[in-house]
PDB file of C-alpha atoms in Angstrom:
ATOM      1  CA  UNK D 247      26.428  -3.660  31.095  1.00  0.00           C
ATOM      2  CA  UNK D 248      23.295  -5.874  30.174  1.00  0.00           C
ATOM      3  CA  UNK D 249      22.099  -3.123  27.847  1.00  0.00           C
ATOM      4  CA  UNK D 250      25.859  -3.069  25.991  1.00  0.00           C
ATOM      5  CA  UNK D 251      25.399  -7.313  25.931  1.00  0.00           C
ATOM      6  CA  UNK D 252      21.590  -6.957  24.210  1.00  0.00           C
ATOM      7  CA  UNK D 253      22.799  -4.275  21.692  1.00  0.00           C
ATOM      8  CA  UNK D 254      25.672  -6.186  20.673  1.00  0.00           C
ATOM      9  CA  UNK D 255      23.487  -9.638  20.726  1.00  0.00           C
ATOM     10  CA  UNK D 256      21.158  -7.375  18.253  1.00  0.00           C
ATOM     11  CA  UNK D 257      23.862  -6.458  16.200  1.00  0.00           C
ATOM     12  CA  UNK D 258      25.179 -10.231  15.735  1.00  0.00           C
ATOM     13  CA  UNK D 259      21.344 -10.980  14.502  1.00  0.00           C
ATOM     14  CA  UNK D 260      20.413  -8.188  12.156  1.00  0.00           C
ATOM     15  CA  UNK D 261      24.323  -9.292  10.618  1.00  0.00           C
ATOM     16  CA  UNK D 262      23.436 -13.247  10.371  1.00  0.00           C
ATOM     17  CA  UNK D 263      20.353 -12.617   8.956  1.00  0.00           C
ATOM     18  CA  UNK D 264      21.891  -9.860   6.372  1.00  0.00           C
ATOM     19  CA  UNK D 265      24.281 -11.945   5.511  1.00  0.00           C
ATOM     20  CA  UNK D 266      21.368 -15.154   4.709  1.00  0.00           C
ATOM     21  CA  UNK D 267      19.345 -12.586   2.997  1.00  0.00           C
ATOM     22  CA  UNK D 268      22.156 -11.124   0.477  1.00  0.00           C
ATOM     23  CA  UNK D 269      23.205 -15.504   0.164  1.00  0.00           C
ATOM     24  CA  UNK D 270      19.723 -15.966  -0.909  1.00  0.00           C
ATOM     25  CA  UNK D 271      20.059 -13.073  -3.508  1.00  0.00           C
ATOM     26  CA  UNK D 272      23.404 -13.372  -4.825  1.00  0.00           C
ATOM     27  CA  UNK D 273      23.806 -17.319  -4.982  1.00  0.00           C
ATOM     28  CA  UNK D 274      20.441 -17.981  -5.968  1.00  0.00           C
ATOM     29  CA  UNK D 275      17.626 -15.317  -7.131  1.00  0.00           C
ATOM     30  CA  UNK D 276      19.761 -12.960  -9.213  1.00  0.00           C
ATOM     31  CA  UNK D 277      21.608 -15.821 -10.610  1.00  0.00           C
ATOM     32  CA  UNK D 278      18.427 -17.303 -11.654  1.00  0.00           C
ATOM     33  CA  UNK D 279      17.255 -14.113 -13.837  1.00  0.00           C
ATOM     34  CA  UNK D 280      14.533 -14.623 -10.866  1.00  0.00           C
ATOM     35  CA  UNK D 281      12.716 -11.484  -8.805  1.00  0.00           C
ATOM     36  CA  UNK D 282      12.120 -11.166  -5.222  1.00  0.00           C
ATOM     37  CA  UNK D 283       9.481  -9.168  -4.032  1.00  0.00           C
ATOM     38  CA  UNK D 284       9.701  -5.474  -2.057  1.00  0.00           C
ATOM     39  CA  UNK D 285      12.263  -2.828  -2.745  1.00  0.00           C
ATOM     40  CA  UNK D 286      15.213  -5.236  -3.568  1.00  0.00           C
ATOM     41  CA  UNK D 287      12.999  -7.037  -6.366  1.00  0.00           C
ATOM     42  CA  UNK D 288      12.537  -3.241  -7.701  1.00  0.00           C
ATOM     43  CA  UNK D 289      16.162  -2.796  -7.418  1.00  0.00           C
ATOM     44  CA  UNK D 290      16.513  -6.182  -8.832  1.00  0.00           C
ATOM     45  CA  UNK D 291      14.406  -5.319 -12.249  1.00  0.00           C
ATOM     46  CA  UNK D 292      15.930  -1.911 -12.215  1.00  0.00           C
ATOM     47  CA  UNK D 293      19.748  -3.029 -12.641  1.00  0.00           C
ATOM     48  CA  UNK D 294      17.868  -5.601 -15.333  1.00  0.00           C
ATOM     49  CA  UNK D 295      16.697  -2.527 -17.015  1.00  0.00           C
ATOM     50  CA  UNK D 296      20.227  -1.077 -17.196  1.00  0.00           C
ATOM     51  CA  UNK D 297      21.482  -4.488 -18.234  1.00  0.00           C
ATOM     52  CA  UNK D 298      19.332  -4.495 -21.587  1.00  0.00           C
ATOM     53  CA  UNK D 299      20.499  -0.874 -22.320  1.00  0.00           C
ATOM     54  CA  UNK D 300      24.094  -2.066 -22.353  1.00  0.00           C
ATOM     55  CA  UNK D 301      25.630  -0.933 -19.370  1.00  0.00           C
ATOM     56  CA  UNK D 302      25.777  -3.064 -15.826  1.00  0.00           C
ATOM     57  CA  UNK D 303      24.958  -1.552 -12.154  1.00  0.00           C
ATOM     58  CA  UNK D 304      25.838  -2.659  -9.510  1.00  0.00           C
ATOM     59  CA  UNK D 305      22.760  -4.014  -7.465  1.00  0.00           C
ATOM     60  CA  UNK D 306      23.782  -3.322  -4.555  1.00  0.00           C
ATOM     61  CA  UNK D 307      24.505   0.184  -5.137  1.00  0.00           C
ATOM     62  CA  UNK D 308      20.430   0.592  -6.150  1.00  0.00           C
ATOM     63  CA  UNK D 309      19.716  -1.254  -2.863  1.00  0.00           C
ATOM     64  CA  UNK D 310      21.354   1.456  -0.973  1.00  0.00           C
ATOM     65  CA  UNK D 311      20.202   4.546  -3.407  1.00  0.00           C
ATOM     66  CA  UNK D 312      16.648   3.087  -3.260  1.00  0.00           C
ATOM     67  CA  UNK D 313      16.796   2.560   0.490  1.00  0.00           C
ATOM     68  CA  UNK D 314      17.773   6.507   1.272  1.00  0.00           C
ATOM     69  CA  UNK D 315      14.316   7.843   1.055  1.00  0.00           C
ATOM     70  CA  UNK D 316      12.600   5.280   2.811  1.00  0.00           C
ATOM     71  CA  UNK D 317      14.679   5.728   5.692  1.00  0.00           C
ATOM     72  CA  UNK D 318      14.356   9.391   5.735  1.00  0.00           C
ATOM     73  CA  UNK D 319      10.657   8.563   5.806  1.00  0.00           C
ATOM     74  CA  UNK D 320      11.401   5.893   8.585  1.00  0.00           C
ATOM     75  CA  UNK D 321      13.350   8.416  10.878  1.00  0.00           C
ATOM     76  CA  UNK D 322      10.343  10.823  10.482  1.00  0.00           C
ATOM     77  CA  UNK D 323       7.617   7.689  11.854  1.00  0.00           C
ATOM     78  CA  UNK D 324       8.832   4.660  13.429  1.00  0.00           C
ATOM     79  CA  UNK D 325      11.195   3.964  16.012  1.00  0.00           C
ATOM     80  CA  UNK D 326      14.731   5.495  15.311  1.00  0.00           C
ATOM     81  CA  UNK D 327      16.893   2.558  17.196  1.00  0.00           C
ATOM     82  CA  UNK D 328      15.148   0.144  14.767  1.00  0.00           C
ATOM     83  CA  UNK D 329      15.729   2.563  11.937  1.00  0.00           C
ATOM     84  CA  UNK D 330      19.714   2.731  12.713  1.00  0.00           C
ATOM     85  CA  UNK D 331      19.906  -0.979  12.727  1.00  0.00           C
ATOM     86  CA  UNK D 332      17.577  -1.320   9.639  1.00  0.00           C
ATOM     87  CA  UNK D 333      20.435   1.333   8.135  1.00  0.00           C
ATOM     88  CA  UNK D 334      23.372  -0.270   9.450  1.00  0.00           C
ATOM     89  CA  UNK D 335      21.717  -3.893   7.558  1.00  0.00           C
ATOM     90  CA  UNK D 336      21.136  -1.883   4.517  1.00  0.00           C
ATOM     91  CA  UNK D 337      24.678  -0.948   4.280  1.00  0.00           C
ATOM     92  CA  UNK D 338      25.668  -4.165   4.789  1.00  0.00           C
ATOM     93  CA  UNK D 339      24.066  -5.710   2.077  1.00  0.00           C
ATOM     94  CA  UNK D 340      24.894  -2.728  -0.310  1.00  0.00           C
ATOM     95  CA  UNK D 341      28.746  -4.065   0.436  1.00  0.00           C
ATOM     96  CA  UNK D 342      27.496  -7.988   0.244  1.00  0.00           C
ATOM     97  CA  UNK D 343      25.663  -7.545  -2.815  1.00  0.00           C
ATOM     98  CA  UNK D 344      28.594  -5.750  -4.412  1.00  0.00           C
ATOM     99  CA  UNK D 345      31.056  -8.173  -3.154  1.00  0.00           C
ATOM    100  CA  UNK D 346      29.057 -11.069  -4.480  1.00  0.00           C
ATOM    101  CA  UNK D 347      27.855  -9.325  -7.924  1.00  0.00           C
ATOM    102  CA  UNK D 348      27.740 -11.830 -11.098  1.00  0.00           C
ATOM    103  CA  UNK D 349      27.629 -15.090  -9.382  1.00  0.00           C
ATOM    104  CA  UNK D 350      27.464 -18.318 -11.055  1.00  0.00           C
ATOM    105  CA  UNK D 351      23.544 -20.044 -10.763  1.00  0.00           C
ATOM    106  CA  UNK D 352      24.776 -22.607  -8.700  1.00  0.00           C
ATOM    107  CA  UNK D 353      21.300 -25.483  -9.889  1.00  0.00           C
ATOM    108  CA  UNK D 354      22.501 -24.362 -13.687  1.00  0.00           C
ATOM    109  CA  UNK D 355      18.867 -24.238 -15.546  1.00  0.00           C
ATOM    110  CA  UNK D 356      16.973 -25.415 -12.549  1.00  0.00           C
ATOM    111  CA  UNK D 357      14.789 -22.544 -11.351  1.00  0.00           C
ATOM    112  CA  UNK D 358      12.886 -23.766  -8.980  1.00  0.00           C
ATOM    113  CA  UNK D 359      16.050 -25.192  -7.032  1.00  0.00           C
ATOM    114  CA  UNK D 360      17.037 -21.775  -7.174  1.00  0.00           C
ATOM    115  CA  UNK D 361      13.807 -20.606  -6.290  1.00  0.00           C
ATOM    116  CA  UNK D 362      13.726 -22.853  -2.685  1.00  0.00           C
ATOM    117  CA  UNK D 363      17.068 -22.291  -1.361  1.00  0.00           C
ATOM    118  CA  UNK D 364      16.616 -18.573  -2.596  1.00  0.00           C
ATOM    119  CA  UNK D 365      13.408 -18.332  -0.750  1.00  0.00           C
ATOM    120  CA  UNK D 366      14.645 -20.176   2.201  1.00  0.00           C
ATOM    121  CA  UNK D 367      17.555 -18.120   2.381  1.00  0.00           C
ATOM    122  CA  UNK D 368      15.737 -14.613   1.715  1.00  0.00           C
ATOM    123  CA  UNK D 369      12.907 -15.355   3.786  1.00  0.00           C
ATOM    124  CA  UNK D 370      15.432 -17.098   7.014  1.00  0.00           C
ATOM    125  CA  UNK D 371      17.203 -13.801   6.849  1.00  0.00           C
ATOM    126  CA  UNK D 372      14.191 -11.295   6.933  1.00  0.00           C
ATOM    127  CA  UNK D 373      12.722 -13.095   9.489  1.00  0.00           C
ATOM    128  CA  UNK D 374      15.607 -13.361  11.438  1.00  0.00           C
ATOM    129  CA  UNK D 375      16.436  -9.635  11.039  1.00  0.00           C
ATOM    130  CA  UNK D 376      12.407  -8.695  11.729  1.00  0.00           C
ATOM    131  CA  UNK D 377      12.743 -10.660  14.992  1.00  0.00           C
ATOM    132  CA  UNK D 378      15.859  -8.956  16.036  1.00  0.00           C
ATOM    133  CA  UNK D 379      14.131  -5.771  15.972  1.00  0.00           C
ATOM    134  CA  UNK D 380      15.217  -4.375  12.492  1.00  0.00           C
ATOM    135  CA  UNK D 381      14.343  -4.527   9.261  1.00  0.00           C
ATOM    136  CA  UNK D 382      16.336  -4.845   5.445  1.00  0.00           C
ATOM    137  CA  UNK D 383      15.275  -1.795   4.984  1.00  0.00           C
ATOM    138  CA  UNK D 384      12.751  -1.175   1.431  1.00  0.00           C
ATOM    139  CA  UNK D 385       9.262  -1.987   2.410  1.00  0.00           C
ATOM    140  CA  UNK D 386       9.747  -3.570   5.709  1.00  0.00           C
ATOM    141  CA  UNK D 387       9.893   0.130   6.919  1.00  0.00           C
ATOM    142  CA  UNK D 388       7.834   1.879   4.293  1.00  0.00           C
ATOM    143  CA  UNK D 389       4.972  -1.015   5.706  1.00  0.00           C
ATOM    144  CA  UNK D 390       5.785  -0.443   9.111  1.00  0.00           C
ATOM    145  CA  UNK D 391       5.348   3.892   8.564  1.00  0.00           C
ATOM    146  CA  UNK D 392       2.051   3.350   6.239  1.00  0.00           C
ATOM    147  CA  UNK D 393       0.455   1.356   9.006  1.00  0.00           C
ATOM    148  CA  UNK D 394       1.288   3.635  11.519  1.00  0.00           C
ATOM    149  CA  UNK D 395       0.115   6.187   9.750  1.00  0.00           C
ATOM    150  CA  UNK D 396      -3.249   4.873   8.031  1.00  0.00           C
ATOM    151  CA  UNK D 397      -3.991   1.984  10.636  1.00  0.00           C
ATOM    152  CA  UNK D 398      -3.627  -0.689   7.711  1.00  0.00           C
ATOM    153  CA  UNK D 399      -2.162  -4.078   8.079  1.00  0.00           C
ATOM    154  CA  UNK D 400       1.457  -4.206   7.311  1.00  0.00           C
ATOM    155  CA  UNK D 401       1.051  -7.369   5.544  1.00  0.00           C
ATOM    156  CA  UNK D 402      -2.042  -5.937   3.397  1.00  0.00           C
ATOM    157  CA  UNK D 403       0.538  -3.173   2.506  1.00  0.00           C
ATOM    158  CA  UNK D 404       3.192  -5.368   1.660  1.00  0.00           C
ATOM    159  CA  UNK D 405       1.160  -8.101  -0.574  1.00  0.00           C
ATOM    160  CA  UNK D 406       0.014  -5.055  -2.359  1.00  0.00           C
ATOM    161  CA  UNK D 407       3.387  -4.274  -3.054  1.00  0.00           C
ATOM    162  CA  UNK D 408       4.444  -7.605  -3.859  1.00  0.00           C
ATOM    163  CA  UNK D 409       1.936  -8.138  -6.669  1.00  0.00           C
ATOM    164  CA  UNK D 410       2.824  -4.794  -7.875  1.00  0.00           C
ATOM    165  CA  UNK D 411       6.730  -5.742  -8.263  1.00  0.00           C
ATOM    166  CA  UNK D 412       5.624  -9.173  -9.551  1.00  0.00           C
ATOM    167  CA  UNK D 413       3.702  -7.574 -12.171  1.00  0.00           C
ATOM    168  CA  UNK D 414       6.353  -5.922 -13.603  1.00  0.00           C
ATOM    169  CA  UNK D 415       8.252  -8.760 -13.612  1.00  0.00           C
ATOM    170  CA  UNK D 416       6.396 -10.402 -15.622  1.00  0.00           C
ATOM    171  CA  UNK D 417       7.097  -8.069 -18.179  1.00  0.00           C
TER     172      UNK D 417
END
């Protein structure tokens, strides 16, 4: 019985801080024209990409497309209970983020409004999600498998990333 009550105490975490992280994006980042970093900032400047060519994709249908080889990766190296929650979080923001698509900027022109609460929101949700014992999926797990597997810092790999998304961004 207490292993039913800690599972389902999991599950109530990894879904609050979903649900935070997809607020941050959808209310405030996307809205913004803004990028956040790791696999949903790719995701992010890849619907942006089909935007300019005309035609509009859903981003949270690239969140989950994106997110399928990385957990087949993640199955294959880290812990498989955290990859099924990191799964079941990733679906849940694929249906959050498509729910929520095209939302008004709620600061207008004020980016860097958008970029606190945003950031707040993004980073409350990952964190709360990491602590739980899952991930959002993206580069929380390809991190996670790379360090395993070369013995480098998770956060090396993941600034490395970052800067790398950023870049583009800039673009």
């Amino acid at each position: 019985m207490m292993n039913i009550e800690f599972e389902l105490k999991r599950l109530f975490w990894v879904t609050l801080g979903s649900v935070l992280f997809v607020f941050g994006i959808s209310f405030f980042i996307v809205p913004a024209s803004l990028v956040p970093g790791g696999l949903t900032g790719f995701a992010t400047l890849t619907q942006y990409g089909f935007d300019q060519l005309g035609f509009h994709v859903n981003l949270g249908l690239i969140v989950v497309i994106f997110n399928i080889p990385v957990m087949i990766i993640g199955l294959k190296g880290i812990s498989k209970t955290f990859v099924y929650y990191s799964v079941y979080s990733i679906l849940l923001q694929g249906l959050l983020l498509a729910i929520f698509d095209n939302q008004p900027n709620l600061f207008g022109q004020d980016i860097l409004a958008s970029s606190i609460f945003g950031g707040l929101a993004v980073g409350l949700g990952a964190g709360i999600t990491l602590k739980s014992g899952s991930s959002l999926g993206g580069m929380d797990i390809l991190s996670q498998f790379l360090s395993i597997k070369f013995q480098i810092s998770v956060g090396f790999i993941s600034v490395i990333v970052n800067e790398a998304i950023l870049a583009i961004a800039l673009f």
